[in-house]
Amino acid sequence: MNTKSSDWMRAYANIAFIKYWGKKDEALLLPQNNSLSLTLDAFYTDTKVEFSKDLMADELWINGQKQEAHALKKVQQILDIARELGQVTEYAKVSSYNAVPTAAGLASSASGLAALTAAVDDALGLHLSKQELSCLARRGSGSACRSIFGGFVEWQQGTDDSDSYAIPIDEANWDIGMIFVIVHDGKKDISSTEGMRRAVETSPFYNAWKSSCEKDLHEIKKAIKQRNLERVGQIAEHSALKMHSLNFSAQPPFNYWSPESIQVMNCVKDLRKAGYVAYFTMDAGPNVKIICKASEMDIIYDKLLSNYSPDQLVKALPGPGVQKVNEDQVMIIED
Ligand code: 2P0
């Protein structure tokens, strides 16, 4: 047989509460600090892969559109390792659909590369453990190693290729939710990879950041165990602000904030004053995510509607780890 095909694999995006912001090994994607995230149900990628002797090059199709060769870099990092593990030489066709609300600008390399990792494992019959899947996903994009698992997940930085992987911490099946506030959907000027590099190399606060991550991680794990969302939110908000301070203090300085991001942060402070549990976090872009109670998500959403339109707001609950889905569950979205 000329073709080795996988089933459809689905992985969900994750948002970090303790941020990953810097690598100690750029080739192996080993991070400078442990990070901790929540996998969410609102955004996911479905991916299928076919290795075939009939292909003349690797191909990546996203939402029905064939991607340019330069967009394949992260995908090929995973395909090349998988080919070596499976002792095959065939090129691969990767087909992916991103379930991301229109114009959200939140297409995540984490869900995409975690789904791809599970798909190549299936196509080549590698039978990797979850831990090995997490290591392989990491080689595509650091944060992808966390999307192998559902709920709260810790990425343990490790010291080499085989011991830098994520582990599940808590199923998050308690009163926690997140609202995404989409203020901008454009492509960022500075990639995460470049932003991290500049922060590590030039921010005078980088060492302080690393030691504060260790404390934050310890504290947030304690708060998760106690199901103390207020404390979880405080630590997450502070971690995000510290990460962004590295960028403000880098040379040359840069940031991912827009005036609209600050407006959302002010809304979050108003929500707190009104007695709601609400904390913000931000990643390498201007959109803001609000950590809140699942039981208060609808009322907070309604309040946000006075400042934002429904297509700027997305509600999310904790999501599961990577899994197989039937073809009829795959949402075929053609760009
Ligand atoms: C995180 N971010 O912990 C941090 C916080 C963005 C801000 O991980 O270079 O796509 O491929 O490892 O994983 C986004 O960066 O970067 C990210 P690479 P990645 O979620």
Coordinates of C-alpha atoms and ligand atoms in Angstrom, one line a residue:
M1 CA 0.0 0.0 0.0
N2 CA 1.3 3.4 -1.0
T3 CA -0.4 5.5 1.7
K4 CA -0.3 5.6 5.5
S5 CA -3.3 7.6 6.7
S6 CA -4.4 8.7 10.2
D7 CA -7.8 9.2 11.6
W8 CA -8.9 12.7 12.4
M9 CA -7.3 14.0 15.6
R10 CA -8.6 16.9 17.6
A11 CA -6.6 19.1 20.0
Y12 CA -7.8 22.1 21.9
A13 CA -6.0 25.4 22.4
N14 CA -4.5 26.3 25.8
I15 CA -4.0 29.6 27.6
A16 CA -1.1 29.9 30.0
F17 CA -1.7 31.1 33.6
I18 CA 2.0 31.0 34.3
K19 CA 3.6 32.1 31.1
Y20 CA 6.3 30.4 29.0
W21 CA 8.5 33.3 27.8
G22 CA 12.0 32.3 26.8
K23 CA 14.0 29.3 25.7
K24 CA 17.2 27.9 27.0
D25 CA 17.6 25.7 23.9
E26 CA 16.2 27.1 20.7
A27 CA 16.8 23.9 18.7
L28 CA 15.0 21.5 21.1
L29 CA 12.6 24.2 22.3
L30 CA 13.5 23.8 26.0
P31 CA 12.0 26.6 28.0
Q32 CA 13.6 28.8 30.7
N33 CA 10.8 28.1 33.2
N34 CA 8.0 25.7 33.9
S35 CA 4.6 27.0 32.7
L36 CA 1.0 26.2 33.6
S37 CA -2.0 26.4 31.4
L38 CA -5.7 25.7 31.1
T39 CA -6.9 23.8 28.0
L40 CA -10.1 25.3 26.7
D41 CA -13.1 23.9 24.7
A42 CA -13.8 26.9 22.4
F43 CA -10.9 26.6 20.0
Y44 CA -9.6 23.4 18.5
T45 CA -7.9 22.0 15.4
D46 CA -8.9 18.8 13.6
T47 CA -6.0 17.2 11.6
K48 CA -5.5 14.2 9.4
V49 CA -2.2 13.2 7.8
E50 CA -1.4 10.9 4.9
F51 CA 2.2 9.7 4.1
S52 CA 2.3 8.7 0.5
K53 CA 4.9 7.7 -2.1
D54 CA 2.9 9.7 -4.6
L55 CA 3.7 13.0 -3.0
M56 CA 6.7 15.1 -4.2
A57 CA 6.9 17.3 -1.1
D58 CA 5.2 17.8 2.2
E59 CA 1.9 19.7 1.9
L60 CA -0.1 21.6 4.5
W61 CA -3.7 22.4 3.9
I62 CA -5.5 24.7 6.4
N63 CA -9.3 25.2 6.0
G64 CA -9.1 23.9 2.5
Q65 CA -6.3 26.2 1.4
K66 CA -2.8 24.9 0.4
Q67 CA -0.2 26.8 2.4
E68 CA 3.0 28.3 1.0
A69 CA 6.2 26.3 1.7
H70 CA 7.5 28.7 4.3
A71 CA 4.4 28.1 6.5
L72 CA 5.5 24.4 6.9
K73 CA 8.5 25.0 9.1
K74 CA 7.0 23.9 12.5
V75 CA 5.0 21.1 10.8
Q76 CA 8.1 19.7 9.2
Q77 CA 10.0 19.7 12.4
I78 CA 7.4 17.2 13.7
L79 CA 7.1 15.3 10.4
D80 CA 10.9 14.8 10.2
I81 CA 11.2 13.4 13.7
A82 CA 8.2 11.2 13.1
R83 CA 9.7 9.9 9.8
E84 CA 12.9 9.0 11.7
L85 CA 11.0 7.2 14.5
G86 CA 8.8 5.3 12.0
Q87 CA 11.6 4.7 9.6
V88 CA 9.7 6.0 6.6
T89 CA 10.8 8.4 3.9
E90 CA 7.4 9.3 2.3
Y91 CA 6.3 12.9 2.2
A92 CA 3.1 13.8 4.0
K93 CA -0.1 15.7 3.2
V94 CA -1.4 17.4 6.4
S95 CA -5.1 18.6 6.3
S96 CA -6.2 20.8 9.2
Y97 CA -9.4 22.6 10.1
N98 CA -9.3 25.3 12.8
A99 CA -12.5 25.8 14.7
V100 CA -12.0 29.4 15.6
P101 CA -14.7 32.1 15.4
T102 CA -14.4 34.2 12.3
A103 CA -11.9 37.0 12.5
A104 CA -10.9 36.0 16.0
G105 CA -7.3 36.0 15.1
L106 CA -6.7 33.3 17.6
A107 CA -5.6 30.4 15.4
S108 CA -3.3 28.6 17.7
S109 CA -0.1 26.8 16.9
A110 CA -0.6 24.9 20.1
S111 CA -3.8 23.1 19.1
G112 CA -2.5 22.7 15.5
L113 CA 0.8 21.1 16.4
A114 CA -0.7 18.9 19.2
A115 CA -3.3 17.6 16.7
L116 CA -0.6 17.0 14.1
T117 CA 1.5 15.0 16.6
A118 CA -1.4 12.7 17.5
A119 CA -2.1 12.3 13.8
V120 CA 1.4 11.3 12.7
D121 CA 1.5 8.9 15.7
D122 CA -1.7 7.3 14.4
A123 CA -0.6 7.2 10.7
L124 CA 2.7 5.6 11.4
G125 CA 1.6 3.4 14.2
L126 CA 4.2 4.7 16.5
H127 CA 2.1 4.1 19.7
L128 CA 3.8 6.9 21.6
S129 CA 2.8 7.4 25.2
K130 CA 1.1 10.7 26.2
Q131 CA 4.5 11.9 27.6
E132 CA 6.3 11.1 24.3
L133 CA 3.5 12.8 22.4
S134 CA 4.0 15.9 24.5
C135 CA 7.8 15.9 23.8
L136 CA 7.2 15.5 20.1
A137 CA 4.5 18.3 20.0
R138 CA 7.0 20.5 21.9
R139 CA 9.4 20.2 19.0
G140 CA 6.9 22.0 16.7
S141 CA 5.9 24.7 19.2
G142 CA 6.6 24.9 22.9
S143 CA 3.1 25.6 24.0
A144 CA 1.8 22.6 21.9
C145 CA 3.2 20.2 24.5
R146 CA 0.5 21.4 26.9
S147 CA -2.4 20.8 24.5
I148 CA -1.9 17.0 24.6
F149 CA -3.7 17.1 28.0
G150 CA -7.0 18.6 29.2
G151 CA -7.7 20.9 32.2
F152 CA -4.8 22.4 34.1
V153 CA -1.5 21.3 32.7
E154 CA 2.1 22.0 33.8
W155 CA 5.0 21.9 31.3
Q156 CA 8.0 20.8 33.2
Q157 CA 11.0 22.5 31.6
G158 CA 13.4 19.5 31.9
T159 CA 17.0 19.4 30.8
D160 CA 16.9 17.6 27.5
D161 CA 14.7 16.4 24.7
S162 CA 13.2 13.5 26.6
D163 CA 12.4 15.2 30.0
S164 CA 10.8 18.4 28.8
Y165 CA 7.0 17.6 28.6
A166 CA 3.7 18.5 30.1
I167 CA 1.8 16.7 32.8
P168 CA -1.9 17.0 33.8
I169 CA -2.4 18.7 37.1
D170 CA -6.2 19.0 37.6
E171 CA -9.2 18.3 35.5
A172 CA -10.6 21.8 36.2
N173 CA -14.1 20.3 36.5
W174 CA -15.0 23.1 38.9
D175 CA -16.4 26.6 38.7
I176 CA -14.0 28.1 36.2
G177 CA -14.4 29.7 32.7
M178 CA -12.9 32.2 30.4
I179 CA -14.2 34.9 28.1
F180 CA -12.0 35.9 25.1
V181 CA -12.3 39.6 24.2
I182 CA -11.2 40.0 20.6
V183 CA -10.0 43.6 20.1
H184 CA -7.9 43.0 17.0
D185 CA -7.4 40.2 14.5
G186 CA -4.3 41.3 12.7
K187 CA -1.1 39.4 12.5
K188 CA 1.5 40.4 15.2
D189 CA 4.6 42.3 14.2
I190 CA 6.9 40.3 16.5
S191 CA 6.5 36.6 16.6
S192 CA 6.6 34.8 20.0
T193 CA 9.9 33.2 19.0
E194 CA 11.5 36.6 18.3
G195 CA 9.9 38.3 21.3
M196 CA 11.1 35.5 23.7
R197 CA 14.6 35.7 22.3
R198 CA 14.8 39.5 22.7
A199 CA 13.4 39.3 26.3
V200 CA 16.0 36.6 27.3
E201 CA 18.9 38.4 25.7
T202 CA 18.1 42.0 26.7
S203 CA 15.6 42.5 29.5
P204 CA 17.5 43.4 32.8
F205 CA 14.6 41.8 34.6
Y206 CA 14.9 38.3 33.1
N207 CA 16.5 36.6 36.1
A208 CA 13.9 38.1 38.4
W209 CA 11.2 36.8 36.1
K210 CA 12.6 33.3 36.3
S211 CA 12.7 33.2 40.1
S212 CA 9.2 34.7 40.3
C213 CA 7.9 32.0 38.0
E214 CA 9.0 29.3 40.5
K215 CA 7.2 31.0 43.3
D216 CA 4.1 31.6 41.2
L217 CA 4.0 28.0 40.1
H218 CA 4.1 26.8 43.6
E219 CA 1.4 29.2 44.7
I220 CA -0.9 28.6 41.8
K221 CA -0.8 24.8 42.2
K222 CA -1.7 25.3 45.9
A223 CA -4.6 27.5 44.9
I224 CA -5.8 25.1 42.2
K225 CA -5.8 22.3 44.8
Q226 CA -7.9 24.5 47.1
R227 CA -10.1 25.5 44.1
N228 CA -9.5 29.1 45.1
L229 CA -10.3 30.9 41.8
E230 CA -9.7 34.3 43.2
R231 CA -6.1 33.4 44.1
V232 CA -5.6 31.5 40.8
G233 CA -6.7 34.7 38.9
Q234 CA -4.5 37.0 41.0
I235 CA -1.4 34.9 40.3
A236 CA -2.3 34.5 36.5
E237 CA -2.8 38.2 36.1
H238 CA 0.4 39.0 37.8
S239 CA 2.3 36.4 35.7
A240 CA 1.0 38.0 32.5
L241 CA 1.9 41.5 33.6
K242 CA 5.4 40.4 34.5
M243 CA 5.8 38.7 31.1
H244 CA 4.7 41.8 29.3
S245 CA 7.1 43.9 31.5
L246 CA 10.0 41.9 30.0
N247 CA 9.0 43.1 26.6
F248 CA 8.6 46.8 27.7
S249 CA 12.1 46.5 29.2
A250 CA 13.8 44.8 26.3
Q251 CA 16.2 46.5 23.8
P252 CA 14.7 47.6 21.5
P253 CA 11.4 47.6 23.5
F254 CA 8.2 46.1 22.1
N255 CA 4.8 45.2 23.3
Y256 CA 1.7 43.4 22.2
W257 CA -0.8 45.8 23.8
S258 CA -3.2 48.1 22.0
P259 CA -5.2 50.9 23.6
E260 CA -8.3 48.6 23.4
S261 CA -6.4 45.9 25.5
I262 CA -6.1 48.5 28.3
Q263 CA -9.8 49.3 28.0
V264 CA -10.6 45.6 28.6
M265 CA -8.2 45.5 31.6
N266 CA -10.1 48.5 33.0
C267 CA -13.4 46.7 32.5
V268 CA -12.0 43.7 34.4
K269 CA -11.0 46.0 37.3
D270 CA -14.6 47.4 37.3
L271 CA -16.0 43.9 37.3
R272 CA -13.9 43.2 40.4
K273 CA -15.1 46.3 42.1
A274 CA -18.7 45.2 41.4
G275 CA -17.9 41.9 43.3
Y276 CA -17.2 39.5 40.5
V277 CA -14.2 37.2 40.4
A278 CA -12.5 38.5 37.2
Y279 CA -8.9 38.6 36.2
F280 CA -7.2 39.2 32.8
T281 CA -4.4 37.5 31.0
M282 CA -2.8 38.4 27.6
D283 CA -0.4 36.5 25.3
A284 CA 1.6 37.6 22.2
G285 CA -1.2 39.7 20.9
P286 CA -3.6 42.4 21.9
N287 CA -6.7 40.2 22.7
V288 CA -7.5 39.9 26.4
K289 CA -8.8 36.8 28.1
I290 CA -10.9 37.1 31.3
I291 CA -10.7 34.4 33.9
C292 CA -14.0 34.1 35.7
K293 CA -16.4 31.7 37.4
A294 CA -18.3 29.5 34.9
S295 CA -21.4 30.3 37.0
E296 CA -20.9 34.0 36.4
M297 CA -19.8 33.8 32.8
D298 CA -23.2 34.6 31.3
I299 CA -23.8 37.7 33.5
I300 CA -20.2 39.0 32.8
Y301 CA -20.7 38.3 29.1
D302 CA -24.0 40.4 29.2
K303 CA -22.2 43.2 31.0
L304 CA -19.4 43.2 28.3
L305 CA -22.0 43.5 25.6
S306 CA -22.4 47.1 26.5
N307 CA -18.9 47.8 25.3
Y308 CA -18.3 44.9 22.8
S309 CA -20.2 43.2 20.0
P310 CA -21.1 39.5 20.2
D311 CA -18.6 38.6 17.5
Q312 CA -15.8 40.1 19.8
L313 CA -16.7 37.8 22.7
V314 CA -16.2 34.1 23.0
K315 CA -17.1 32.1 26.1
A316 CA -14.9 29.0 26.9
L317 CA -14.9 26.2 29.5
P318 CA -12.1 23.8 30.4
G319 CA -11.5 21.4 27.5
P320 CA -10.2 17.9 27.1
G321 CA -6.9 16.5 25.8
V322 CA -6.1 15.3 22.3
Q323 CA -8.5 12.8 21.0
K324 CA -9.7 10.9 17.9
V325 CA -12.9 12.3 16.2
N326 CA -15.2 10.8 13.5
E327 CA -15.0 12.4 10.1
D328 CA -18.6 13.6 10.5
Q329 CA -17.6 15.6 13.5
V330 CA -15.0 17.6 11.6
M331 CA -16.2 21.0 10.8
I332 CA -15.1 21.5 7.2
I333 CA -14.5 25.3 7.0
E334 CA -13.3 26.4 3.6
D335 CA -11.5 29.8 3.7
Ligands
2P0_1 C1 2.5 30.7 26.6 N1 3.1 32.0 24.6 O1 2.9 30.2 27.7 C2 3.2 31.8 26.0 C3 2.7 33.1 26.6 C4 2.6 33.3 24.2 C5 2.7 34.1 25.5 O2 3.8 29.9 24.2 O3 8.6 29.6 19.8 O4 4.0 29.4 19.8 O5 6.9 27.9 19.0 O6 7.9 27.7 21.3 O7 4.6 28.1 21.9 C6 3.4 31.1 22.3 O8 4.6 30.7 21.8 O9 6.3 29.6 20.7 C7 3.5 31.0 23.8 P1 7.5 28.6 20.2 P2 4.8 29.3 21.0 O10 1.5 30.2 26.1

